Short mmCIF file of C-alpha atoms in Angstrom, two decimals:
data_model
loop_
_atom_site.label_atom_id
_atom_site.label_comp_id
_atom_site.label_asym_id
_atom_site.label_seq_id
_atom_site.Cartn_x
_atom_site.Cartn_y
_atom_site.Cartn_z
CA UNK A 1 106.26 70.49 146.61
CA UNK A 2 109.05 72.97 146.35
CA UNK A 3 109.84 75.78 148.63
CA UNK A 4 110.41 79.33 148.82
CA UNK A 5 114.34 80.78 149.15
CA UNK A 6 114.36 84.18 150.51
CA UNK A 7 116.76 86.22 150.27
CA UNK A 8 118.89 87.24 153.28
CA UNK A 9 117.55 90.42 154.66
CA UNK A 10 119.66 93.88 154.09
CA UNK A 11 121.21 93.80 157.88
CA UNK A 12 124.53 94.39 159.85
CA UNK A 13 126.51 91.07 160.31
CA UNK A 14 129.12 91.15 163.35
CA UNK A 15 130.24 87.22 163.28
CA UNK A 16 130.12 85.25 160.48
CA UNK A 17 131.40 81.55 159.08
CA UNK A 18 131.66 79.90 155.74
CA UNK A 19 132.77 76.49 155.58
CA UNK A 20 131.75 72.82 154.49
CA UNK A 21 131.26 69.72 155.61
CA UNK A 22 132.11 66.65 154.34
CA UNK A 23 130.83 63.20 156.28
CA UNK A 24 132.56 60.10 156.51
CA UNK A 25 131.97 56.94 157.58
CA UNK A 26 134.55 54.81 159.62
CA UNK A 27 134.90 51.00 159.48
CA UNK A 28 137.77 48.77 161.06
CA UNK A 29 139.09 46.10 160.28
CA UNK A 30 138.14 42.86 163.26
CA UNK A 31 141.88 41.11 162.52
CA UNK A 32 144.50 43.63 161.17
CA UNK A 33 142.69 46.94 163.38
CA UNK A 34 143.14 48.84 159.80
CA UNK A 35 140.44 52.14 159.07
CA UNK A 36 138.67 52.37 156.53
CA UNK A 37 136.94 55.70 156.11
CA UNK A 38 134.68 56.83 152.82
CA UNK A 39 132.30 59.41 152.13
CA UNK A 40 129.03 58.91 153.80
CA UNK A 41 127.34 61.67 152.43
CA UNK A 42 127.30 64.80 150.02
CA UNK A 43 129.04 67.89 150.60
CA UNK A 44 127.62 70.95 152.32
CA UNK A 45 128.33 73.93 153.04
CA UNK A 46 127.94 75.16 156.67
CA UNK A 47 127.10 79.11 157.75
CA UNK A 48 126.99 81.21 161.17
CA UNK A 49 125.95 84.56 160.60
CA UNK A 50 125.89 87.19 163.84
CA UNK A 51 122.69 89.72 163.21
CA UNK A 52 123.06 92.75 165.85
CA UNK A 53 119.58 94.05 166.99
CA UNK A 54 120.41 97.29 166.55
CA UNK A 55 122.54 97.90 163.52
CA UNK A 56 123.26 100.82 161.41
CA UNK A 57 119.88 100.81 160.11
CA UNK A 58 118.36 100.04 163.96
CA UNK A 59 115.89 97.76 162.43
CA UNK A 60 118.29 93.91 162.70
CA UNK A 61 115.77 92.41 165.15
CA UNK A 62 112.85 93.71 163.28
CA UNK A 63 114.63 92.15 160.16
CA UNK A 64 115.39 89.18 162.05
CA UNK A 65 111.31 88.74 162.87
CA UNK A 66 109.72 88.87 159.93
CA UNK A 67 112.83 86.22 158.20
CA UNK A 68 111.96 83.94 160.95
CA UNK A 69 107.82 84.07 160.23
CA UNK A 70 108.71 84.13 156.21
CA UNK A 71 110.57 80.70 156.79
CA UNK A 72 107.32 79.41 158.74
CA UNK A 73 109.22 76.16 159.70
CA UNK A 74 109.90 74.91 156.10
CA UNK A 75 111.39 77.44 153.81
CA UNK A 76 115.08 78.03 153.19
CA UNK A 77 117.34 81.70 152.73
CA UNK A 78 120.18 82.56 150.33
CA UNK A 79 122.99 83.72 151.96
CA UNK A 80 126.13 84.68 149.98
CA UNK A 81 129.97 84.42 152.21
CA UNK A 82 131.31 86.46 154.26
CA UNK A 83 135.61 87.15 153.81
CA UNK A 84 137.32 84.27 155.25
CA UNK A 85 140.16 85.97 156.03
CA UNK A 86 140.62 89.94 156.99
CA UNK A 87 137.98 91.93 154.97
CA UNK A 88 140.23 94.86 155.37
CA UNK A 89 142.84 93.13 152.84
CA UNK A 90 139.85 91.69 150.22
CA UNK A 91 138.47 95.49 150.34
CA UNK A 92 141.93 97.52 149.69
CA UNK A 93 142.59 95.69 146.37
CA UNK A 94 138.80 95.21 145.40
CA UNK A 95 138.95 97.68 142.41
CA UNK A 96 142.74 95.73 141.08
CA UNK A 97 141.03 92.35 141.56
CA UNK A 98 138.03 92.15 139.61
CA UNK A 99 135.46 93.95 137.26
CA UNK A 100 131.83 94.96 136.49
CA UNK A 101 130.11 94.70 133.32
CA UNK A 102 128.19 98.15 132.57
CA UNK A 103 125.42 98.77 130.06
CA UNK A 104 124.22 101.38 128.27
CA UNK A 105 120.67 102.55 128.37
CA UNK A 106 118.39 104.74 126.90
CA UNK A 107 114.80 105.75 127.71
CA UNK A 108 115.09 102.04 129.85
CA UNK A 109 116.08 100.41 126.19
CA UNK A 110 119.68 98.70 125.90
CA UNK A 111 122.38 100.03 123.45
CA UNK A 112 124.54 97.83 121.74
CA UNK A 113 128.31 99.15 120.92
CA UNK A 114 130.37 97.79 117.95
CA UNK A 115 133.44 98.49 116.82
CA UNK A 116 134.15 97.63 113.11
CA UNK A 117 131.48 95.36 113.32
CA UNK A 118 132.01 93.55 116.52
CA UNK A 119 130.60 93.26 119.40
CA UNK A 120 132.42 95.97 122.08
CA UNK A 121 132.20 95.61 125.72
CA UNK A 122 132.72 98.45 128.49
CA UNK A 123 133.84 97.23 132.06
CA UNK A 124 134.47 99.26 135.21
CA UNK A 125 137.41 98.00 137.54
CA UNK A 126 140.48 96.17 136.68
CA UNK A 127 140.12 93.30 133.70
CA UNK A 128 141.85 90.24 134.63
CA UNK A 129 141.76 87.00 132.35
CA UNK A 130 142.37 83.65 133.48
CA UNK A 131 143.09 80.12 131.45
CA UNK A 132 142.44 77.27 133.83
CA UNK A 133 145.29 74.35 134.17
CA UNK A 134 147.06 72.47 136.48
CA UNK A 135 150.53 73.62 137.20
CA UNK A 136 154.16 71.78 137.82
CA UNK A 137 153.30 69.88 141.13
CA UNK A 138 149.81 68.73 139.75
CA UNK A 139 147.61 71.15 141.36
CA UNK A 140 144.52 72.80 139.61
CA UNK A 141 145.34 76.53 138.75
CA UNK A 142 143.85 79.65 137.40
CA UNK A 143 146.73 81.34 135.02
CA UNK A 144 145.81 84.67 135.14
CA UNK A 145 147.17 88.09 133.17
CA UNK A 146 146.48 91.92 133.71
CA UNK A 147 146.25 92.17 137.37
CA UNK A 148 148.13 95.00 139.20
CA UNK A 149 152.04 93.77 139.10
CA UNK A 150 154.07 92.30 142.55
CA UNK A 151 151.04 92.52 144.32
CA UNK A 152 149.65 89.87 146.79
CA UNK A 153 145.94 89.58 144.42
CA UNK A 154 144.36 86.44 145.94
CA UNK A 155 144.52 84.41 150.18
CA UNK A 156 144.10 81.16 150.92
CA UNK A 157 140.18 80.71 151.52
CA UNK A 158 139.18 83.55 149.25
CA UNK A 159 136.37 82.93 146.18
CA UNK A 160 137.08 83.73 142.58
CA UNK A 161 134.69 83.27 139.84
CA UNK A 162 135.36 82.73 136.27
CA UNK A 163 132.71 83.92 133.47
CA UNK A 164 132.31 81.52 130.37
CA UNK A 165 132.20 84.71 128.16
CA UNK A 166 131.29 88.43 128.36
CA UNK A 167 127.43 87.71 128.37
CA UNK A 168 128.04 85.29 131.08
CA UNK A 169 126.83 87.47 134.16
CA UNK A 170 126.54 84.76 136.79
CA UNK A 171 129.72 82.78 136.21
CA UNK A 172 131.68 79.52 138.37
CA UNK A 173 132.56 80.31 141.81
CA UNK A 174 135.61 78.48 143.40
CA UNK A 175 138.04 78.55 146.44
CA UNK A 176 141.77 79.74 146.04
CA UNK A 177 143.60 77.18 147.80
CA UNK A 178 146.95 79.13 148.95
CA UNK A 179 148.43 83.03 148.17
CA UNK A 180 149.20 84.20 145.08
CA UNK A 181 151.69 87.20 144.35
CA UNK A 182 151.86 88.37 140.93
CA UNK A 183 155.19 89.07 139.12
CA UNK A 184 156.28 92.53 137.03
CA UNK A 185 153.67 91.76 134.28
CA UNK A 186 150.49 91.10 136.34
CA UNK A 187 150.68 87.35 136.11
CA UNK A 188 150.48 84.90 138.48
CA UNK A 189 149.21 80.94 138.83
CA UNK A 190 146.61 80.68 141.49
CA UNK A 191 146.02 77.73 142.90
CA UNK A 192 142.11 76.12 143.27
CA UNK A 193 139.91 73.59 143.80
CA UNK A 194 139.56 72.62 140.12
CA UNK A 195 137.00 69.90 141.08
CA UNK A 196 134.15 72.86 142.15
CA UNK A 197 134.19 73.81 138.01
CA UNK A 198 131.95 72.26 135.33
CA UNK A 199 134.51 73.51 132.34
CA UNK A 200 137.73 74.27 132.13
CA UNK A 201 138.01 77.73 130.43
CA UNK A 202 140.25 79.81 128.15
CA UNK A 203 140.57 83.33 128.14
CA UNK A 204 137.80 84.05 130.80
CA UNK A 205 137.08 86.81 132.39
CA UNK A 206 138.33 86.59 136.06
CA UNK A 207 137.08 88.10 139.14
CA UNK A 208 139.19 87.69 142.49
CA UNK A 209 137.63 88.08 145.73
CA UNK A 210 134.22 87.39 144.99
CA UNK A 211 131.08 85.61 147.20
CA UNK A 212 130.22 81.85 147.55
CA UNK A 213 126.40 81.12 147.79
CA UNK A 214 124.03 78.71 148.68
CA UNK A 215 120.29 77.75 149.63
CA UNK A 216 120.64 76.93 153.47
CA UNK A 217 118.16 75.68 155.81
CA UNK A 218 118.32 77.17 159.87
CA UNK A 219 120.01 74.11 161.99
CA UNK A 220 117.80 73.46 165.29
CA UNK A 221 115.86 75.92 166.83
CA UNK A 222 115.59 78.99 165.40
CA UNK A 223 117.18 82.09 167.12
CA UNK A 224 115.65 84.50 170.05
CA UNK A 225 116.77 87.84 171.79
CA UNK A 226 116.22 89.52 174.81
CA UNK A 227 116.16 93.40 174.30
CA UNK A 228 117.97 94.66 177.48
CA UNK A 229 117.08 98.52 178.54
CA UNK A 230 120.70 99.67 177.81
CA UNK A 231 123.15 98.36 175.37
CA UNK A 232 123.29 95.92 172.56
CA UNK A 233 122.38 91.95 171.65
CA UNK A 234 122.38 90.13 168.86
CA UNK A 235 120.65 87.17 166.78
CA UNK A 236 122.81 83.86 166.48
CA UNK A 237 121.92 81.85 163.45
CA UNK A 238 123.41 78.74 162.45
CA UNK A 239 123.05 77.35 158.97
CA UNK A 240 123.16 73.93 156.69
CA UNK A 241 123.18 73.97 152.87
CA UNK A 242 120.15 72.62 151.35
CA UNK A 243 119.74 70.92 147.35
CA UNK A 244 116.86 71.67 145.40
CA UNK A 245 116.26 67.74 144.51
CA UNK A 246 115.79 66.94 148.48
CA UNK A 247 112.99 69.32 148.72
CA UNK A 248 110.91 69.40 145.35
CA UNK A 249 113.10 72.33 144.12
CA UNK A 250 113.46 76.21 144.68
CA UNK A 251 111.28 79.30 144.36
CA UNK A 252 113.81 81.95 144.49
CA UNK A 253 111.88 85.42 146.21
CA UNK A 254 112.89 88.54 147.20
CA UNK A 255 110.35 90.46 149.65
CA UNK A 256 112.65 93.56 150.69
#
């Protein structure tokens, strides 16, 4: 039987982590004392996410509620990342680091554009293309072209998703592995885990700065909160990434 993924609720986050786990199992050996240590497990991704009760909207604990009786013991959320490093940085170059595909409506029916017969595209934001690669020392990298010139365009820890082609909408989503500062002509090598992709791509559209996701299922008990008469609190959750094959598969729903 599969279960329902709801999407996390439109509240103020305070705290938040992103990062994964990866088990291991440790053997020695009984007449040298050598370790041996393997992977005991998949891969998962591990969240904290901070919920004030109050929030801009003053309506986090009511939020907070009704998640907790939607996930009635057995249902999961999608939550997408939070910066892993200063958001302040990720949002001053937000606009040079990546773009949005528009469309063109009308009466609620979509245009297509051509020019001289093909296809034609409109973006707003800053169009960066990428060829994926490994560079001199071995490492996976994203070769990218277009982006603002000498300017620091991608940290250690940040996301950056490549789309397959301009109808891709949903694209790959990896981690940049260390800084990357582009030279006078907008390019610049940035380094990734190459191992996250399914493809390696040419010519792809590239988006710097963008959010991880996941299906994630609350770890222990879930949270409570005492409303004091003066001042703030706040709704700890801790999180553990899910697969769709361990529990019959997803239901994706959005109820707000």
């Amino acid at each position: 039987m599969s279960i329902n993924v709801y999407n996390w609720p439109p509240v103020d986050v305070v705290g938040a982590e992103w990062t994964r786990d990866d088990p291991v199992q440790e053997s020695r050996s009984a007449i040298t004392g050598a370790v041996f240590r393997s992977a005991a497990g998949r891969s998962r991704r591990l969240a904290t996410l901070v919920v004030p009760g109050l929030g801009t909207g003053q309506d986090g604990a009511g939020y907070m509620e009704v998640l907790k009786r939607l996930l009635a013991g057995r249902h999961a959320v999608r939550l997408q990342s939070y910066p892993v490093n200063y958001f302040v940085h990720q949002n001053a170059i937000a606009d040079q680091a990546r773009s949005t595909r528009l469309t063109w409506t009308d009466d609620e029916i979509d245009l297509d554009w051509t020019a001289g017969g093909t296809d034609l595209y409109w973006y707003t934001g800053r169009l960066i293309w990428g060829t994926t690669g490994t560079d001199a020392d071995g490492f996976d990298v994203v070769s990218i072209t277009g982006a603002p010139a000498n300017t620091r365009i991608a940290l250690p820890g940040q996301f950056l998703t490549l789309f397959a082609d301009v109808d891709d909408v949903t694209g790959e989503t990896v981690m940049v592995m260390t800084e990357a500062i582009t030279d006078g002509d907008g390019a610049a090598d940035i380094r990734i885990f190459g191992d996250e992709l399914t493809q390696s791509y040419t010519s792809a559209r590239v988006n710097i700065g963008t959010r991880d996701t996941g299906v994630f299922l609350p770890v222990g008990e879930l949270p409570r909160a005492v409303q004091p008469v003066s001042g703030g609190w706040s709704y700890k959750w801790s999180f553990r990434e899910v697969f769709a094959d361990e529990v019959g598969g997803f239901v994706e729903v959005d109820p707000w």
